[in-house]
Structure formats: structure tokens, C-alpha cells
Tab-separated table of C-alpha atoms in Angstrom:
chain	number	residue	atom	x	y	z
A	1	UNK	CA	0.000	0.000	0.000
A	2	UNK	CA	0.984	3.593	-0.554
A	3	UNK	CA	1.644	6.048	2.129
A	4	UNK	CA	0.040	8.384	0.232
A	5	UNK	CA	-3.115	8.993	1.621
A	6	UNK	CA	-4.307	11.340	-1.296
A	7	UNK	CA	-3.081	14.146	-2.685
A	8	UNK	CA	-5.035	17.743	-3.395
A	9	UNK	CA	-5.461	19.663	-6.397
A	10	UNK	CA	-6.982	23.156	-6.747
A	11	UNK	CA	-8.126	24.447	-10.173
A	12	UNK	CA	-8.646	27.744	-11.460
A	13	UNK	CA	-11.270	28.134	-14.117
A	14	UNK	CA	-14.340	26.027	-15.282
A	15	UNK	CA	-14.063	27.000	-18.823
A	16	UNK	CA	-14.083	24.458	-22.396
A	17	UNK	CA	-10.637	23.207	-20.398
A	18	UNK	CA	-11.210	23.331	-16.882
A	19	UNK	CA	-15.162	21.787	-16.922
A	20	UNK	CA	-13.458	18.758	-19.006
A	21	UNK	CA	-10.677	18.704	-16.451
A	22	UNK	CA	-13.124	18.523	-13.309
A	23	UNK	CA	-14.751	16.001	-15.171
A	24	UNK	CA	-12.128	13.541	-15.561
A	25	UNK	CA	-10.840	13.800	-11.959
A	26	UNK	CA	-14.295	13.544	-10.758
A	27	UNK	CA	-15.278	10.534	-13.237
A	28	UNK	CA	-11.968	8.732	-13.248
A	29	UNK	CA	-11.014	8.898	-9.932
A	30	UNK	CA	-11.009	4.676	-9.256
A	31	UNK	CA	-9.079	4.088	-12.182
A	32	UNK	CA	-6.105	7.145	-11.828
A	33	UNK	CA	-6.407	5.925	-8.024
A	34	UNK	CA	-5.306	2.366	-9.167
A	35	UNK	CA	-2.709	3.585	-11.370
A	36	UNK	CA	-1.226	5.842	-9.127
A	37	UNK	CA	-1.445	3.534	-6.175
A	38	UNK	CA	-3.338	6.530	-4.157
A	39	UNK	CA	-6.294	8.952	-5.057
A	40	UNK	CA	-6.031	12.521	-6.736
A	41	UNK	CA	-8.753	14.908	-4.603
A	42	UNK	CA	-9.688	17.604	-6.285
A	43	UNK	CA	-9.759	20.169	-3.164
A	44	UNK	CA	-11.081	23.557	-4.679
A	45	UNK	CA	-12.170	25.262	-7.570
A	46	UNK	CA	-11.953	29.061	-7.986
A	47	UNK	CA	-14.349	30.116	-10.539
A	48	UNK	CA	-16.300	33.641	-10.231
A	49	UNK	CA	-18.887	33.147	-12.331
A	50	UNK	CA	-21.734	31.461	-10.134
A	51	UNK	CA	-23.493	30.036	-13.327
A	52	UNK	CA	-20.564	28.120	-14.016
A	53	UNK	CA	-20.754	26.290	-10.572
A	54	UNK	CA	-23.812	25.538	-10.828
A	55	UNK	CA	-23.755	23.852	-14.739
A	56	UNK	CA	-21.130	21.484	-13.242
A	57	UNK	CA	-22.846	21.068	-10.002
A	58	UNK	CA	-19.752	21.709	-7.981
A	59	UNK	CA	-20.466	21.641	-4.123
A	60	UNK	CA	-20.569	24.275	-1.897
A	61	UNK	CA	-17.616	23.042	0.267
A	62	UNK	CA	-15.470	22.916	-3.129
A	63	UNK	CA	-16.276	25.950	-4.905
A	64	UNK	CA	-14.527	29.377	-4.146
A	65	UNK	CA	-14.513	32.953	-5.848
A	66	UNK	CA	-11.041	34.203	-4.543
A	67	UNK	CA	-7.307	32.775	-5.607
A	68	UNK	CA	-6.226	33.277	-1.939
A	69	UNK	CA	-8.481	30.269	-0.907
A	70	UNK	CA	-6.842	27.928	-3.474
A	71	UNK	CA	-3.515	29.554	-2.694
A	72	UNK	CA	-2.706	29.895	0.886
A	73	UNK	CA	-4.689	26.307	1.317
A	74	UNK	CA	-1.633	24.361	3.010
A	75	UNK	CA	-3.106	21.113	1.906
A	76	UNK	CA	-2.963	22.043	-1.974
A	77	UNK	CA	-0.323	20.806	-2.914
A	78	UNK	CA	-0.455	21.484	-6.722
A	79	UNK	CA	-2.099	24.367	-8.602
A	80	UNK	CA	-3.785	23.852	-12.489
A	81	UNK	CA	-4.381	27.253	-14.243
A	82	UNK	CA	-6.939	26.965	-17.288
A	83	UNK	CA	-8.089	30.816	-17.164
A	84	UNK	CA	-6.456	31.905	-20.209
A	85	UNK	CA	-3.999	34.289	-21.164
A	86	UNK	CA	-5.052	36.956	-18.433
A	87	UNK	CA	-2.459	38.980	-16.138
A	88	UNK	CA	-3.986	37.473	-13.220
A	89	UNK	CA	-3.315	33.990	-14.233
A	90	UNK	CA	0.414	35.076	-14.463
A	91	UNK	CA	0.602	36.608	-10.900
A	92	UNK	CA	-1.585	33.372	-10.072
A	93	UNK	CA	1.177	31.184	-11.514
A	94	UNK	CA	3.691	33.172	-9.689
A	95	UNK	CA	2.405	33.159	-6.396
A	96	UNK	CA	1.701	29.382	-6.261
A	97	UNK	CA	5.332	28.960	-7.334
A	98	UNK	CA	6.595	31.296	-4.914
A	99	UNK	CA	4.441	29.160	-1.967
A	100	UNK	CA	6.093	25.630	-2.924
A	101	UNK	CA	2.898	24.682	-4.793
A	102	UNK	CA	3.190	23.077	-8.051
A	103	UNK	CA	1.926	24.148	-11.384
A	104	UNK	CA	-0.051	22.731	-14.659
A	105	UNK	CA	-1.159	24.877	-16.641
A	106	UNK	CA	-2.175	25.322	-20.860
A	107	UNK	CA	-1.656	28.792	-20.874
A	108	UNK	CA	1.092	29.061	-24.062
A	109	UNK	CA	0.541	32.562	-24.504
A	110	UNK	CA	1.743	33.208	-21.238
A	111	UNK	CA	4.648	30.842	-21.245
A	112	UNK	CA	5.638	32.184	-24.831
A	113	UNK	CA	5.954	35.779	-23.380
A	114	UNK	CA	6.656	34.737	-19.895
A	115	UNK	CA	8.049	31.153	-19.220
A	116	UNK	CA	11.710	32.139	-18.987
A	117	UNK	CA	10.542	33.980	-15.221
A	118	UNK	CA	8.254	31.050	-14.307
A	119	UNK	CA	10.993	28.013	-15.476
A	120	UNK	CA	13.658	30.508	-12.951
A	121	UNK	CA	10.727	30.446	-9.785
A	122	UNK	CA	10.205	27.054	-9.934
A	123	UNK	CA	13.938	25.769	-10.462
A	124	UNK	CA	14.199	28.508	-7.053
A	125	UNK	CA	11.669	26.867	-5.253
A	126	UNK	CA	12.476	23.549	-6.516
A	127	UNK	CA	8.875	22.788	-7.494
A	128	UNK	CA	7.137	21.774	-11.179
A	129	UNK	CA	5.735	23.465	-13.587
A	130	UNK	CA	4.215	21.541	-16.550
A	131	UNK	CA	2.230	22.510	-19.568
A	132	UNK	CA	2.221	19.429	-21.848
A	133	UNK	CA	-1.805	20.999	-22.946
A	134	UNK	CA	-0.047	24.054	-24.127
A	135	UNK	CA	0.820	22.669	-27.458
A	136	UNK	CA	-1.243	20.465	-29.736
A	137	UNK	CA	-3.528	19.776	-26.869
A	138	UNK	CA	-3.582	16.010	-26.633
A	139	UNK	CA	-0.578	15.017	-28.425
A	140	UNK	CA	2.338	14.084	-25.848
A	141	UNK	CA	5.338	16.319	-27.983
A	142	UNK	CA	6.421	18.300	-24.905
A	143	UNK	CA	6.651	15.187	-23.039
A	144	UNK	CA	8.320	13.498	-25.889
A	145	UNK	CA	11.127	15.777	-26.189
A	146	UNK	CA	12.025	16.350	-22.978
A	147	UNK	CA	12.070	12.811	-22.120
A	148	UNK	CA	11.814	10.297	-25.004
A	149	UNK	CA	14.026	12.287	-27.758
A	150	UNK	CA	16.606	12.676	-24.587
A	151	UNK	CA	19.249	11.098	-26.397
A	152	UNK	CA	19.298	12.497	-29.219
A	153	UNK	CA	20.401	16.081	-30.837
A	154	UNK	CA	17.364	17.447	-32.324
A	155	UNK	CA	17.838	19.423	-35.884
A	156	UNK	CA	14.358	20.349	-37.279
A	157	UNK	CA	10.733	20.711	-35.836
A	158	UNK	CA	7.939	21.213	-37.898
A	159	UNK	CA	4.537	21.646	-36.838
A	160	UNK	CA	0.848	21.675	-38.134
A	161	UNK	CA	-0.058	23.243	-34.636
A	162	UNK	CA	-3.255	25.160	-35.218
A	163	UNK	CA	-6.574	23.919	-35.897
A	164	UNK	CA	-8.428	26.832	-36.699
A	165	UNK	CA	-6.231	27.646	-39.963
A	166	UNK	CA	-5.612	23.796	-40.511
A	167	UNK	CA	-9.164	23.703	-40.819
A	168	UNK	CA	-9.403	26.491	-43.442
A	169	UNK	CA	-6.788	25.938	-45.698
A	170	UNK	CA	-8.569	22.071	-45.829
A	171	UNK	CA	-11.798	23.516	-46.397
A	172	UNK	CA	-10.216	25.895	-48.846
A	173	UNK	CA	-8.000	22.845	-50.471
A	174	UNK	CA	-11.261	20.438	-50.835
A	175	UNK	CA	-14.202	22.648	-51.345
A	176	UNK	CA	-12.208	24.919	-53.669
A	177	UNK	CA	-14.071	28.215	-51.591
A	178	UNK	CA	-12.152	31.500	-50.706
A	179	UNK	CA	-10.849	31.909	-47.338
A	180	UNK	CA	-14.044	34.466	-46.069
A	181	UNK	CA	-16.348	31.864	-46.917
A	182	UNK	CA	-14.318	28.852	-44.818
A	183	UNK	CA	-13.782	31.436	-42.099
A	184	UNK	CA	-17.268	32.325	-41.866
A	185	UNK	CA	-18.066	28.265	-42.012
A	186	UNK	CA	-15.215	27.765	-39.671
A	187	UNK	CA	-16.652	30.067	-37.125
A	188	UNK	CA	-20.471	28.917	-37.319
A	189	UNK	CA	-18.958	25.842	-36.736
A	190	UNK	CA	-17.445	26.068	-34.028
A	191	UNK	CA	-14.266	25.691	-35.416
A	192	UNK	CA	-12.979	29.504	-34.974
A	193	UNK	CA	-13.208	32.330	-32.614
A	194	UNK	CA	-15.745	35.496	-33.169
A	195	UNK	CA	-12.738	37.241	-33.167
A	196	UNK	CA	-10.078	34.750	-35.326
A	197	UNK	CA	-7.140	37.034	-35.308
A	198	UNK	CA	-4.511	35.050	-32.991
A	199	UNK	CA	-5.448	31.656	-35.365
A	200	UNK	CA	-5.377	32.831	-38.741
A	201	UNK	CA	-2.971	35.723	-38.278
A	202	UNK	CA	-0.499	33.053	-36.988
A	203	UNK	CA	0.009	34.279	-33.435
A	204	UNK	CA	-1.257	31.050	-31.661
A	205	UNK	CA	0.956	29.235	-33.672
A	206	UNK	CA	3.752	31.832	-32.798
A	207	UNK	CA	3.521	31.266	-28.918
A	208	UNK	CA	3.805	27.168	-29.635
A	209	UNK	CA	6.838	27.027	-31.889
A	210	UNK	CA	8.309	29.445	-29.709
A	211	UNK	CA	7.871	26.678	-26.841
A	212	UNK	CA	8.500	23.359	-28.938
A	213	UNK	CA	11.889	25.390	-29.620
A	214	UNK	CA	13.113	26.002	-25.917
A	215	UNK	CA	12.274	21.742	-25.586
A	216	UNK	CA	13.836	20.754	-28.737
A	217	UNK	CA	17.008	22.978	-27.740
A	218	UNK	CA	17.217	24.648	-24.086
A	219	UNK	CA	17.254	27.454	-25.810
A	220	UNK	CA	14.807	30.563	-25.165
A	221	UNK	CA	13.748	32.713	-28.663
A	222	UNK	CA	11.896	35.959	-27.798
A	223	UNK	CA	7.922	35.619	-29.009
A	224	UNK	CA	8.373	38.758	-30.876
A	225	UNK	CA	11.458	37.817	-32.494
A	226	UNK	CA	9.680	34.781	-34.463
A	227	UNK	CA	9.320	35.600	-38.000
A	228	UNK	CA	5.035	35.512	-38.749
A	229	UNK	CA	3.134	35.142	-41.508
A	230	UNK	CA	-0.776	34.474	-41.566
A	231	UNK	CA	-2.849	32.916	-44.101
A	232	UNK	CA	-5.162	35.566	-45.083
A	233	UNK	CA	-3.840	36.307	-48.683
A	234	UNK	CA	-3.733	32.697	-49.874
A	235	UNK	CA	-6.642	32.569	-52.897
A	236	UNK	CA	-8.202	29.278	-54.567
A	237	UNK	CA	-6.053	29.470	-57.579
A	238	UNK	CA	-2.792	29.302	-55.488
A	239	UNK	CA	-4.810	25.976	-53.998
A	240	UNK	CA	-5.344	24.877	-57.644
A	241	UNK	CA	-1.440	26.073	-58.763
A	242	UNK	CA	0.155	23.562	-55.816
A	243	UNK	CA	-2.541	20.766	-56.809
A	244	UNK	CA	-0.919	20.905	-60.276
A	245	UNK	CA	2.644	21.186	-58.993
A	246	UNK	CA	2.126	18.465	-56.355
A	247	UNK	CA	1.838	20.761	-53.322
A	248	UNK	CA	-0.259	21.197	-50.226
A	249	UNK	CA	-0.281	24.019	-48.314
A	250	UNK	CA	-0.276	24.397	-44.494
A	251	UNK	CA	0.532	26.716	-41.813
A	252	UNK	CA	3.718	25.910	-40.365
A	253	UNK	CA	5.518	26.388	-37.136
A	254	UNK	CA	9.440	26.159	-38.383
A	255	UNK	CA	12.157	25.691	-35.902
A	256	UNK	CA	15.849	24.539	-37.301
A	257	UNK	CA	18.871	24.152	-36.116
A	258	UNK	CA	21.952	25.017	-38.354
A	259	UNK	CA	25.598	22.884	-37.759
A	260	UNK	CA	26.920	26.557	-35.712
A	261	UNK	CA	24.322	26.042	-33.403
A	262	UNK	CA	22.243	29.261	-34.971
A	263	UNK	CA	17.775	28.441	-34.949
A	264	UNK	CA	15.618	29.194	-38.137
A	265	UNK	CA	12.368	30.134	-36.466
A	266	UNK	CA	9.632	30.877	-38.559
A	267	UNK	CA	5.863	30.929	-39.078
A	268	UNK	CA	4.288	31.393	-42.008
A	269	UNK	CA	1.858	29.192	-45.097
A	270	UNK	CA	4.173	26.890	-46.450
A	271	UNK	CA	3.778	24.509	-49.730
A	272	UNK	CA	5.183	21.090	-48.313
A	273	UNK	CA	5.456	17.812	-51.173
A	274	UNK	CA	1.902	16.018	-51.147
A	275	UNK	CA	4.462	12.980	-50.432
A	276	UNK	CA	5.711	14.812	-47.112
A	277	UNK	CA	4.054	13.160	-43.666
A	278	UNK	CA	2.496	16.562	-42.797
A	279	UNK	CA	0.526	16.963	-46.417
A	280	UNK	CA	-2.674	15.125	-45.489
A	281	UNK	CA	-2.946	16.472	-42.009
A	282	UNK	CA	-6.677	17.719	-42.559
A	283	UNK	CA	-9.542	19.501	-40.468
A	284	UNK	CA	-8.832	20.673	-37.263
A	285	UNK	CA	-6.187	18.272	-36.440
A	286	UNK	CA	-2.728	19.010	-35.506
A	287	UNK	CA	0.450	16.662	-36.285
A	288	UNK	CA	4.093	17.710	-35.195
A	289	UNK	CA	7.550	16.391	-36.773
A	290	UNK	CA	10.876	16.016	-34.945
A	291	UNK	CA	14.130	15.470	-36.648
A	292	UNK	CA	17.102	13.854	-34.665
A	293	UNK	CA	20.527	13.103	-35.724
A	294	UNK	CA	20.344	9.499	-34.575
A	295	UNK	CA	16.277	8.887	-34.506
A	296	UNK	CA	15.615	10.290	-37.752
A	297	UNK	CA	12.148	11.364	-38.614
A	298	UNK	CA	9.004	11.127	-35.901
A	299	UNK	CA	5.726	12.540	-36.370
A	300	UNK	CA	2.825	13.300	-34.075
A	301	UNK	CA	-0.644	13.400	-35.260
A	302	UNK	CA	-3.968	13.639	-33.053
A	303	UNK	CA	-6.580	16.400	-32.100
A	304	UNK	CA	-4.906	19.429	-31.247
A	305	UNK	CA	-7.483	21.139	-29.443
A	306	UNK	CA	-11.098	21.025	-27.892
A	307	UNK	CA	-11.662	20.552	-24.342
A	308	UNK	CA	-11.626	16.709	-23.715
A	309	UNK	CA	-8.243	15.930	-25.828
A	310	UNK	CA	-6.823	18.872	-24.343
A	311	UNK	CA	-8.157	17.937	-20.550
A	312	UNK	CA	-6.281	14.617	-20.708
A	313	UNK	CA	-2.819	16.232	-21.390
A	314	UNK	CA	-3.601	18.327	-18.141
A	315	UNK	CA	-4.543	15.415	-15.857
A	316	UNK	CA	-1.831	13.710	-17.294
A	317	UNK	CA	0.383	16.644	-16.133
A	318	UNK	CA	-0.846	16.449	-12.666
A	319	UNK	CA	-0.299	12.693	-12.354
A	320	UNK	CA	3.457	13.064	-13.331
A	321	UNK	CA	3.823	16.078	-10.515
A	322	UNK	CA	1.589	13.512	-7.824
A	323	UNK	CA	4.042	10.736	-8.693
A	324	UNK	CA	6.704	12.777	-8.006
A	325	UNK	CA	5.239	13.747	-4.477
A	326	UNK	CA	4.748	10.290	-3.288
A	327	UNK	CA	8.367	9.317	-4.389
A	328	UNK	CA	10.191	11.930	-3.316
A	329	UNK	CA	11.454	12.823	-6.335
A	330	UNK	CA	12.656	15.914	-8.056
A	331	UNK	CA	10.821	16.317	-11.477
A	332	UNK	CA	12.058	16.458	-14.783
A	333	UNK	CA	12.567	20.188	-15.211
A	334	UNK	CA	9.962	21.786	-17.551
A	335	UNK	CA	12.533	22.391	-20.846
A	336	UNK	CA	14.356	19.273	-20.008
A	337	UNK	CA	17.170	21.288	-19.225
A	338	UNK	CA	18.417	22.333	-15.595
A	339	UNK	CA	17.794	26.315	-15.297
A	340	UNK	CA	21.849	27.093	-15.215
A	341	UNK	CA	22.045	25.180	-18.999
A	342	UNK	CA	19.311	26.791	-20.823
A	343	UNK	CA	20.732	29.538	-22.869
A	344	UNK	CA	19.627	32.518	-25.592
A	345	UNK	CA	19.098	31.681	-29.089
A	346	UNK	CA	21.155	32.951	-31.674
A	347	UNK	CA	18.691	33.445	-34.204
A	348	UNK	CA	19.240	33.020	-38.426
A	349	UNK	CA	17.926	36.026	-39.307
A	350	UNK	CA	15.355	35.732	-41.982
A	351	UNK	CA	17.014	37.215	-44.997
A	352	UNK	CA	19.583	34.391	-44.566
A	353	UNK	CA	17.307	31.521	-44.829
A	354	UNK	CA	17.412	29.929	-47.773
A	355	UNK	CA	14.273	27.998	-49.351
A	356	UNK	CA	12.365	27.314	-52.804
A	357	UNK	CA	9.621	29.662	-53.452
A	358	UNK	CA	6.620	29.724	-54.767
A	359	UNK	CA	5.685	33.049	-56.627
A	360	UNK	CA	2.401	34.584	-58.038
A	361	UNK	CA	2.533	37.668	-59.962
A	362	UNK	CA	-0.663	39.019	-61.228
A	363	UNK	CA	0.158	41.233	-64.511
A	364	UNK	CA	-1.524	42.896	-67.502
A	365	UNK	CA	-1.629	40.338	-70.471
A	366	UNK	CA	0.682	42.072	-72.794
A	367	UNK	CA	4.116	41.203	-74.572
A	368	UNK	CA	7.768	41.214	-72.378
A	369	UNK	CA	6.160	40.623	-69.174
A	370	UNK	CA	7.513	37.139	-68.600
A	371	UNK	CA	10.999	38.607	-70.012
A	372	UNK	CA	11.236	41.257	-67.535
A	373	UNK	CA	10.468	39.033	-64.622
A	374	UNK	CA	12.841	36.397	-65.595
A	375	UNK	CA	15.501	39.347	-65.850
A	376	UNK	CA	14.679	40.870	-62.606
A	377	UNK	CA	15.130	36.882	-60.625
A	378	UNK	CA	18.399	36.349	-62.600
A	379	UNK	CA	19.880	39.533	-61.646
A	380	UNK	CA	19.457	38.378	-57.979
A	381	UNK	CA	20.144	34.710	-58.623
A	382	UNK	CA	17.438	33.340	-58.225
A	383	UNK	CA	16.339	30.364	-60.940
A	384	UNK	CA	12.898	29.181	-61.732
A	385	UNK	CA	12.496	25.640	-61.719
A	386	UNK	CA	8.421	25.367	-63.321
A	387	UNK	CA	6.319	27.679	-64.603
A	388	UNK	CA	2.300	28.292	-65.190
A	389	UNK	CA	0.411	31.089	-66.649
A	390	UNK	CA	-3.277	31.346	-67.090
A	391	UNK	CA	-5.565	34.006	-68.521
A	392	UNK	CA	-8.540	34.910	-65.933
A	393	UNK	CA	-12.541	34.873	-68.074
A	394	UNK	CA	-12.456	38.856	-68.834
A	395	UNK	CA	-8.757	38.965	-70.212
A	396	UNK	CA	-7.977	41.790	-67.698
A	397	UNK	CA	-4.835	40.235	-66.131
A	398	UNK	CA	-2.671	37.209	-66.263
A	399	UNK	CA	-1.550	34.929	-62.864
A	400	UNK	CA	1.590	33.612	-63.605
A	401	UNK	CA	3.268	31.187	-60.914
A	402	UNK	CA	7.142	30.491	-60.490
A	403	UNK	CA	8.756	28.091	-58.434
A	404	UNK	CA	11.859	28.626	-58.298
A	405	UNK	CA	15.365	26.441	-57.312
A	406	UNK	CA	17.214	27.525	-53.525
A	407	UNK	CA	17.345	31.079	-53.118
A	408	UNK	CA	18.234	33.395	-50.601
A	409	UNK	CA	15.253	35.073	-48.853
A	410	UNK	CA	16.945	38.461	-49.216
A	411	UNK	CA	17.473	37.587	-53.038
A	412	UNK	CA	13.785	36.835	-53.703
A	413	UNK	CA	12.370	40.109	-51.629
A	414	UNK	CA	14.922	42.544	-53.221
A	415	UNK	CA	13.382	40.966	-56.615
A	416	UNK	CA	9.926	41.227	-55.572
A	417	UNK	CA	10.549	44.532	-54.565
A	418	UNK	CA	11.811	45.499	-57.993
A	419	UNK	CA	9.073	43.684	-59.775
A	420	UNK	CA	6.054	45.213	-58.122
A	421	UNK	CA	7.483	48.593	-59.183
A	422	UNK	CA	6.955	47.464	-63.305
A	423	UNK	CA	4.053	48.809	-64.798
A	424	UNK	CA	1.920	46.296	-65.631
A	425	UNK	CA	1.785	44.521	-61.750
A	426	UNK	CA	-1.712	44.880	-61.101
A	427	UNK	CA	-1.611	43.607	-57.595
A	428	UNK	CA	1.348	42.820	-55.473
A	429	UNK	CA	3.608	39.734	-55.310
A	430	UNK	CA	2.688	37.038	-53.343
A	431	UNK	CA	5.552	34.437	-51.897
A	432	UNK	CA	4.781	31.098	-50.207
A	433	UNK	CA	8.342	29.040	-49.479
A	434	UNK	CA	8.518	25.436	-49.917
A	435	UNK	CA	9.300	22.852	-47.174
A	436	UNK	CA	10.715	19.379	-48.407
């Protein structure tokens, strides 16, 4: 038998999360009890809104409206945060660290902007902090690297790590609509925010690369230094353009490691080979690929958000921290790294990548344009490895698409930059890179 009698848990927040959270520690208990060899109690649960308490039929004794009577509880002995990306979950966060409480939370804005100061309190006051539901919800990656990939030298992760746009640019792909009409689907579904901006503007995807690279590394890349591109400027005919040239196109989260130890992390819509693993990832699923030197290629696929799938990463959180407890044992720290090893990244920055491109000028249907273009990428070295050009139904202007062979990112914006100044561009450039 253990001599664990139990141990307590209080949770902030009864939102899509937190309700799905309460509801597996409530309906599980028996069977986390057996595997644990003692019972999780869920203690307390701070949630303000009384309507809330009620839906979920939360007790009297269990409910509370203030963080101090989660906080200052001596017999809580670890802390899940599932209010969002609010400056009181931070100081929440905080404070529980700074009382020898340990923490679970999803909250990868916060971490993105914050998690170099929360990693420091905990290492300080030699508690946990985990946050395996802060990236592609169900889908064990954090744990993965920190603890399965520990062997190896990771080079490259590449992630399909937002549903919302995932879920577009498939509806976009298969029903052949624009991207208003998917994101107006998207959001009567369910499927996207009233307000979509973080998804489809690439933000949310920002926040997770930005963590999947401090993992895959130990090393800690400003949020705001991430290169970001959204997917708002991606039509049907560049859908039907990489359908001809064998392409899909997703939103990626890029993080790469060069030989000198420099990262590559990026953001943006990407064309990837319809052969590549990440190509059919459809809907509102997410998938994740790690490189290693010695394990090769291993990719991660399963729902990536939604309130069950992403409850189970958080309960499966607080069962690594209450295994810990009853051992005795000192957790694996949060990045995999010990606090004193985890360093800055030197960041590539992005006028030094190199990549193929895909390029779609839109141009008055007249004699020399193609010439001039041509010229204009040759001066800069860049080569074009397949071309199409199509007349649209009134004759008015042309789409033609390049790929083109390696180039240098600077190389292909100092060209685009001199192309949309010709006068017969009658819109302006648009660039998507490819990923092999």
C-alpha cells in the first residue's frame, strides 16, 4: 500500500478546459487511483462566475470565488491554471510557485511571453511546472522531447499546430471556396473564434513554436522575435497552382537548427510535397515532426485542441507532478534542461534563410512581361524551376506562378521589390516558401 493517503489539487477556471478537467478527476477517480497507487482529490475550484458552478454542479464546500483560498490552502499541494492568457493567471502562476505549490497549466501565450521567469521560480523553489496541454492539446510532444528524444540532438521541428487555420486551408483545399467563406463556415462551426485574429494571423501558432523550440534545444527565442506570416492572402487558384505542382499548403511552425548552433524560427503558409508526412494532415487536427541526428524522422498526429483531448494532457500533467510527491522525487525540469544550462538563441535572421519559393505575380496580359520578370530573378540569382500562366474569363490580367530552385530570402524580396514597381503589376507579389 501507498503512504500516500491522497493528494489535493486546486483548479482555477471552469471553462471548455477546466469543466473537461473537473470532469475527468471527478469521473476517473477509481481508475487514476489504481494507477497511481493513491487517489487525486480535487480540493477547490476558484471560478467567479456562479453560473458556471452551478452547470457542473460543484459543491458548496469545493467551490470558491477568490485565488487566496486555493492559494494559501496548506493542503494544496499542486495548482492547475486553465483561465487563459489573463495577467492574473500570471501573478496566479507566480504566487503558487513562490508558496512551494506546483503548477499545470495550458496557458502558451503566457509561457511564450513569460516562461523564462516562471521556469527561474520554480527551479528557485524547486517545485514543477508543466504545460504538456499548451501545445497540440492532446498530443504528448512536450513530453516526448524532454524525455523520449533525450538522447538524441534534435535538428528540425515542424509543426501543423493550429486547428483553426488547418481547418481552413482544408476547407479551402477540398471545397475549392475563398478563405471568407471557410472562415465564416469555420466560425459557425465552431471551429474559430468570433474574433479569429490570434489563429489565422499566426500568433497562436507563434507562442507554440516558440515553446516546442526552448524543448527541442534549451534554448529561449523571444515571441516577438519569431518571424510571422498568416494565411489571409492565400486565394483558390494558389490551392489549384500547388494541386498541379504536387503541393499542399499548411501553416507551419518552423524551428531549425543550423551545424553553428544558430535556430531558423519561422511561421508562415508553407507549400510542403503532397508525399511529405504533414501533407494530409486535414480539419482541425494538428500533427508535429521532430528530426534527430540518430532517430531520424518522428511525427505526431492527433486532435490538437477542444476541451476533452486537451483535458487529458492536463490530468496527465498532474499525475506526473503527484508521482513525483509520493516518491520523493525531483521532477524532470519543464525544458528538459536544468535552469543554469538553458541559454539565448542565436537566431538566423530571416534574410539568410534559404528555401524554394513559390511566386504569383498578377500582370496585364501584354508582350515582355515574362521577359522582364525572368531578368529581374536572374539579376538576384534566383532560378525558376516550373512555370504556369493562365488568362482569368475577362482577359484583364494574367496569374503567372514560379517556383523557383534555392534562393536566398533576401534575393527573392529585393526581386519582388523590384518587380512590383513594373508597370503592368496589377496587384502585389505574393511568396509562399517550400518545405521538403
Amino acid at each position: 500500500m501507498s503512504r500516500t493517503p491522497q493528494i489535493n489539487i486546486g483548479l482555477f477556471g471552469l471553462g471548455t478546459v477546466g469543466s473537461q478537467v473537473h470532469e475527468i478527476l471527478v469521473k476517473n477517480k477509481e481508475l487514476l487511483s489504481r494507477k497511481l497507487g493513491f487517489p487525486l482529490h480535487l480540493k477547490k475550484i476558484c471560478e467567479p462566475d456562479s453560473k458556471k458552478i452551478k452547470q457542473f454542479n460543484i459543491p458548496a464546500s469545493m467551490a470558491a470565488t477568490k485565488p487566496a483560498e486555493l492559494l494559501d490552502d496548506p493542503e494544496i499541494s499542486i495548482i492547475v491554471e486553465l483561465i487563459g492568457d489573463k495577467p492574473v493567471a500570471l501573478e496566479i502562476m507566480k504566487h503558487a510557485l513562490s508558496l512551494g505549490k506546483h503548477v499545470v497549466t495550458a496557458n502558451k501565450a503566457i509561457l511564450a511571453h513569460h516562461g523564462p521567469e516562471l521556469y527561474k521560480a520554480a527551479a528557485e523553489h524547486e517545485v514543477d511546472i508543466l504545460f504538456e496541454a499548451a501545445v497540440a492539446g492532446a498530443i504528448p510532444i512536450l513530453r516526448s522531447i524532454r524525455e523520449g528524444f533525450v538522447a538524441d540532438r534534435i535538428v528540425k521541428v515542424l509543426g501543423i499546430i493550429n486547428g483553426t487555420s488547418n481547418y481552413i486551408l482544408s476547407g479551402m483545399a477540398h471545397d475549392k471556396k475563398d478563405f471568407a467563406t471557410v472562415l465564416a463556415e469555420a466560425q459557425k462551426s465552431g471551429y474559430a473564434e468570433a474574433d479569429p485574429t490570434a489563429d489565422i494571423e499566426g500568433i497562436d501558432p507563434t507562442h507554440k513554436i516558440t515553446i516546442l523550440t526552448a524543448l527541442a534545444y534549451g534554448q529561449l527565442v523571444p515571441v516577438d522575435k519569431v518571424y510571422r506570416e498568416g494565411i489571409t492572402q492565400i486565394t483558390p487558384h494558389d490551392f489549384a497552382m500547388a494541386e498541379r505542382f504536387g503541393f499542399a499548403i499548411k501553416l507551419l511552425g518552423i524551428s531549425k537548427m543550423r551545424d553553428n548552433g544558430a535556430l531558423e524560427v519561422r511561421v508562415h503558409p508553407t507549400l510542403v510535397p503532397k508525399t511529405h508526412s504533414l501533407a494530409p494532415v486535414d480539419g482541425a487536427f494538428n500533427a508535429v515532426m521532430v528530426e534527430g541526428e540518430k532517430l531520424g524522422s518522428s511525427l505526431f498526429y492527433g486532435m490538437g485542441a477542444g476541451g476533452p483531448p486537451t483535458a487529458t494532457a492536463v490530468v496527465a500533467d498532474i499525475v506526473e507532478i503527484a508521482r513525483n510527491l509520493a516518491n520523493q522525487v525531483p521532477g524532470v525540469p519543464p525544458l528538459g534542461y536544468k535552469i543554469e544550462e538553458i541559454q539565448k538563441a542565436k537566431l538566423v535572421p530571416m534574410d539568410d534563410i534559404e528555401s524554394e519559393y513559390y511566386l504569383r505575380f498578377n500582370v496585364q496580359d501584354k508582350p515582355g512581361v515574362l521577359a522582364k520578370i525572368s531578368a529581374i530573378l536572374g539579376q538576384n540569382n534566383i532560378s525558376i524551376s516550373s512555370l504556369e500562366q493562365e488568362g482569368l474569363p475577362n482577359g484583364s490580367a494574367v496569374p503567372i506562378v514560379i517556383l523557383t530552385h534555392k534562393a536566398l530570402e533576401k534575393n527573392v524580396q529585393a526581386s519582388i521589390k523590384e518587380i512590383d514597381k513594373l508597370n503592368f503589376m496589377t496587384a502585389k507579389t505574393f511568396l509562399l516558401r517550400i518545405e521538403r
